[in-house]
mmCIF file of C-alpha atoms in Angstrom:
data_model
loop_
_atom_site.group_PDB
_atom_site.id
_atom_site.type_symbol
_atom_site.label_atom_id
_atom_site.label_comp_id
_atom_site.label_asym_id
_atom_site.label_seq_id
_atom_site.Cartn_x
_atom_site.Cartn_y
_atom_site.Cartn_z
ATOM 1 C CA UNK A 28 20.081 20.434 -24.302
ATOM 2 C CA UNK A 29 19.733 16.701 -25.169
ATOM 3 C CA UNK A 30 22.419 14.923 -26.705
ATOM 4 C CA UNK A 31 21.783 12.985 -29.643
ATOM 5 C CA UNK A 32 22.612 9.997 -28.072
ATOM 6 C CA UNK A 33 20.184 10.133 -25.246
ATOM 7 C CA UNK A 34 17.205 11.393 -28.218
ATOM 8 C CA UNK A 35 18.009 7.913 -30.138
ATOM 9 C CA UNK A 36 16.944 5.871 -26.949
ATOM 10 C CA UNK A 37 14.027 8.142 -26.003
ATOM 11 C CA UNK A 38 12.787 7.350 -30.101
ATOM 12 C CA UNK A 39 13.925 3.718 -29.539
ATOM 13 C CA UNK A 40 11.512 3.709 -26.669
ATOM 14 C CA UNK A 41 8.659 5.446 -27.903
ATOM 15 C CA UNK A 42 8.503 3.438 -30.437
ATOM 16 C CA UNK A 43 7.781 0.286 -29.349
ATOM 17 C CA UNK A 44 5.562 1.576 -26.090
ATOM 18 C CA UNK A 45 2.114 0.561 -27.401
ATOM 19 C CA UNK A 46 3.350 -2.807 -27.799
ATOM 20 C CA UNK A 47 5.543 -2.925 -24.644
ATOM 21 C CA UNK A 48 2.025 -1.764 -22.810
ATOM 22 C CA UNK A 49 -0.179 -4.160 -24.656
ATOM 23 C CA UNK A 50 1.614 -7.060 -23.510
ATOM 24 C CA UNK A 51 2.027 -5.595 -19.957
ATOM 25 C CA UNK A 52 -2.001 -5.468 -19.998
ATOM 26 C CA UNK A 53 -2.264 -8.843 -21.139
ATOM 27 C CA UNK A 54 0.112 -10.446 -18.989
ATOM 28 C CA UNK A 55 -1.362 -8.326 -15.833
ATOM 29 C CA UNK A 56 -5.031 -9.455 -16.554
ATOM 30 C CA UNK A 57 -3.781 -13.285 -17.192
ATOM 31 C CA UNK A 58 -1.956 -12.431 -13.446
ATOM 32 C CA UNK A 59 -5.209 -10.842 -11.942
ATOM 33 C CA UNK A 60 -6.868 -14.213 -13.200
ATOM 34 C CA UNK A 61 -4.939 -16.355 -11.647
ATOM 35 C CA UNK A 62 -4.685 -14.944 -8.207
ATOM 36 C CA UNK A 63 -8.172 -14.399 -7.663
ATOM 37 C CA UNK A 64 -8.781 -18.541 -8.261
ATOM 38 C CA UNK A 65 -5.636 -19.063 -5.692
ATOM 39 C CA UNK A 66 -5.993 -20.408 -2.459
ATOM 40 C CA UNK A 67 -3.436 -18.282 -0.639
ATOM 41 C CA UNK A 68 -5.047 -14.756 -2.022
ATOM 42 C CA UNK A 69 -8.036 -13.052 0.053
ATOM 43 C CA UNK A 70 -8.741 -10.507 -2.590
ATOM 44 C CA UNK A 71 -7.499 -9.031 -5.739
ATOM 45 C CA UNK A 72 -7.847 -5.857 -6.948
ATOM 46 C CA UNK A 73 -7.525 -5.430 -10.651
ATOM 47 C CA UNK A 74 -9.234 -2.632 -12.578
ATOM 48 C CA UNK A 75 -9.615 -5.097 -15.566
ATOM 49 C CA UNK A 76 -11.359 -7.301 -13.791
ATOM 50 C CA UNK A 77 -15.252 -6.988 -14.453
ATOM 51 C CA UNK A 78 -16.115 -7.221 -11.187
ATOM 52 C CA UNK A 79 -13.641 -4.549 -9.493
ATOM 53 C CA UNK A 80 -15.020 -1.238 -7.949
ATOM 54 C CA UNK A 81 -13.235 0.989 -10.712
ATOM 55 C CA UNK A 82 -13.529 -1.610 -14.035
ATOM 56 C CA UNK A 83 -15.719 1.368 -15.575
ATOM 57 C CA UNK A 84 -13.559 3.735 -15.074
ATOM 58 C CA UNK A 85 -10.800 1.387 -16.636
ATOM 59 C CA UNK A 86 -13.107 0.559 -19.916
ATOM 60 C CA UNK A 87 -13.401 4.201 -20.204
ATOM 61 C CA UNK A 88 -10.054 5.535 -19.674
ATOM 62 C CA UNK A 89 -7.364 2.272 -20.055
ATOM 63 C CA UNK A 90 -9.272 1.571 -23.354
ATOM 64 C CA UNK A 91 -10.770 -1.523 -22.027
ATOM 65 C CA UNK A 92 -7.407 -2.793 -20.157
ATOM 66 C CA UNK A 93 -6.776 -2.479 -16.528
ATOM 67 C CA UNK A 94 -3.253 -1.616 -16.728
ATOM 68 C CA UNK A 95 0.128 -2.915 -15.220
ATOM 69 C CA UNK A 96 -0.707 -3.156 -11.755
ATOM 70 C CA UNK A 97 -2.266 -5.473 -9.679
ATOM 71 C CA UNK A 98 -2.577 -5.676 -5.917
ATOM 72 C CA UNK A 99 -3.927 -8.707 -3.677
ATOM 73 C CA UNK A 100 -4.221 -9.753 -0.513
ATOM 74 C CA UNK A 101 -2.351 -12.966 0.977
ATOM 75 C CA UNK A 102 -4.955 -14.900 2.818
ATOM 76 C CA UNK A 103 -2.664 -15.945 5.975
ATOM 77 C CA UNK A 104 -3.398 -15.459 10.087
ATOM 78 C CA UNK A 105 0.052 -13.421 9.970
ATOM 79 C CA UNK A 106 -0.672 -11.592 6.592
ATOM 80 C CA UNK A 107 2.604 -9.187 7.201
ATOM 81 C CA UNK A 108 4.605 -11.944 8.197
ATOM 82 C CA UNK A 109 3.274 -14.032 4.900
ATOM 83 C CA UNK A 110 3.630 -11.105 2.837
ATOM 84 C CA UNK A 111 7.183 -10.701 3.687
ATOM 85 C CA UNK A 112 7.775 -14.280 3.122
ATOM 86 C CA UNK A 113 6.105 -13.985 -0.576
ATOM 87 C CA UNK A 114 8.240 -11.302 -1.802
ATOM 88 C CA UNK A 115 11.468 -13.261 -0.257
ATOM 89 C CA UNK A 116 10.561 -16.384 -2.167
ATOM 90 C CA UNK A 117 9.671 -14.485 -5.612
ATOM 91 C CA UNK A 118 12.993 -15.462 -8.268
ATOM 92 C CA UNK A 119 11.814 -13.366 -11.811
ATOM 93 C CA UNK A 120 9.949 -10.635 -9.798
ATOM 94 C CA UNK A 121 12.252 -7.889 -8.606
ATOM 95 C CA UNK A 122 11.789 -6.934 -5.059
ATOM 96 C CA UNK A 123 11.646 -2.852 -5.344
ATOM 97 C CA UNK A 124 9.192 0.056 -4.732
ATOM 98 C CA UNK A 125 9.240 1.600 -8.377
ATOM 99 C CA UNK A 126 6.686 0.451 -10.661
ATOM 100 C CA UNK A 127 6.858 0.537 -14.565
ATOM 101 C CA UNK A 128 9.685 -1.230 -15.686
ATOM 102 C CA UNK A 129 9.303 -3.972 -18.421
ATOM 103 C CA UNK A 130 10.361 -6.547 -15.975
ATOM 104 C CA UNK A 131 8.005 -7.790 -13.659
ATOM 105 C CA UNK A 132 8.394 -6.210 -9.791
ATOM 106 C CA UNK A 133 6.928 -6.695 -6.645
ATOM 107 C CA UNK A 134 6.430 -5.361 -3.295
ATOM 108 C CA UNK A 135 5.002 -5.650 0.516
ATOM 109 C CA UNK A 136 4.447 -2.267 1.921
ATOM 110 C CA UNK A 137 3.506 -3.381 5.258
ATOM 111 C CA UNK A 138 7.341 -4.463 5.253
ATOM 112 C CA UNK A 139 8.996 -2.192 3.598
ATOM 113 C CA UNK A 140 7.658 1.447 2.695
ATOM 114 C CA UNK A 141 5.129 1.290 5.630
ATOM 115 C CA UNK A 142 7.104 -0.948 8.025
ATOM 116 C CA UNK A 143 6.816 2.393 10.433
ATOM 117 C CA UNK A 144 3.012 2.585 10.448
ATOM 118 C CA UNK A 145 1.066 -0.048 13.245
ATOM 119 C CA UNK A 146 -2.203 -2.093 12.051
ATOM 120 C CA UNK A 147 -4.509 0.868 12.309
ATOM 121 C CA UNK A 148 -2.139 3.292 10.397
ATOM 122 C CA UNK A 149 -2.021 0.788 7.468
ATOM 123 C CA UNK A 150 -5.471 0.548 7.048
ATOM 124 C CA UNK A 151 -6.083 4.425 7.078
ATOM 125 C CA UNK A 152 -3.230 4.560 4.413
ATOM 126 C CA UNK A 153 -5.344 2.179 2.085
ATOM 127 C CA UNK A 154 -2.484 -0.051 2.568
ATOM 128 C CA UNK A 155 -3.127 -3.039 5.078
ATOM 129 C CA UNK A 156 -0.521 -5.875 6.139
ATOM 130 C CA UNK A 157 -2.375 -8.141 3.501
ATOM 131 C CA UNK A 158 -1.430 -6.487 0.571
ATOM 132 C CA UNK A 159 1.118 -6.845 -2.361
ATOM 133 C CA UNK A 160 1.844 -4.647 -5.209
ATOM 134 C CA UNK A 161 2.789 -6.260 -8.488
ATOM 135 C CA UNK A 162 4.098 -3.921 -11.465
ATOM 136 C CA UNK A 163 3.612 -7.108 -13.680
ATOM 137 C CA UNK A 164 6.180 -6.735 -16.681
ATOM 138 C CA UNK A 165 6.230 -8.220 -20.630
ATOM 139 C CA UNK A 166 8.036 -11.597 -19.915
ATOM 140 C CA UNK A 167 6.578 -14.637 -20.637
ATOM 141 C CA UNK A 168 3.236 -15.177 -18.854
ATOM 142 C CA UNK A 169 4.401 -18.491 -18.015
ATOM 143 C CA UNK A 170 7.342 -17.480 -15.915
ATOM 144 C CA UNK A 171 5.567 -14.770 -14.113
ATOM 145 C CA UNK A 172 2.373 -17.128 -12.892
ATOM 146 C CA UNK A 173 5.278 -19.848 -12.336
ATOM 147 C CA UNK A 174 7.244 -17.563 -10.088
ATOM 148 C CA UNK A 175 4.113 -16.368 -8.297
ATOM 149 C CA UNK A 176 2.816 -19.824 -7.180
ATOM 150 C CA UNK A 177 6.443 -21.469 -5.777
#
């Protein structure tokens, strides 16, 4: 049984979700945006974006957002090592492998989650040494794109 305490936050919560996600949305497209115009990024995938492989499928089921998440490429000759280096130099992002939090986090599976798997394995997992995973979160836009290009 849930204690009234614990049903107050859950309600607290709820409440304010569609705005929590809208901004999330907003801030992740502004993100998505930016990376794909930035030198050090190879590729960004972004189902917001108009010219991703699964934008339909967002404008059908995200209601015409792309969600939270965005994942890019660093465009480096070591991408793991430059990868690493990204998420090390990141100040407002939080370096962990959970996603959904209203604070902005980031991640390099090729060094962390998948820092078992060799070149080939990575690729077969959909996950190469190139790629980061940002959970982009509802501070100010400023701050995030800030933090990302330092």
């Amino acid at each position: 049984c849930m204690s009234p305490d614990n049903a107050w936050i859950i309600i607290q919560g709820i409440e304010t979700l569609s705005l929590r996600m809208e901004r999330h949305c907003e801030n992740a497209m502004k993100v998505a945006e930016h990376l794909k115009a930035h030198p050090s990024v190879s590729w960004v995938r972004y189902p917001g974006l108009p010219d991703d492989k699964q934008h339909e499928k967002a404008q059908k089921y995200l209601k015409g957002t792309g969600g939270p998440m965005v994942v890019f490429g660093v465009n480096a000759s070591d991408a793991k090592k430059a990868g690493q280096e990204f998420i090390d130099s990141l100040g407002l992002f939080s370096h962990v492998a959970n996603v959904g939090d209203a604070r902005s986090l980031a991640i390099h599976p090729a060094s962390t989650t998948h820092s078992q798997m060799n070149e080939e394995q990575l690729e077969g997992a959909g996950c190469p040494s190139d790629m980061v995973r940002l959970s982009i979160g509802i501070e100010s836009i400023e701050d995030i794109l800030a933090d990302l290009d330092q």
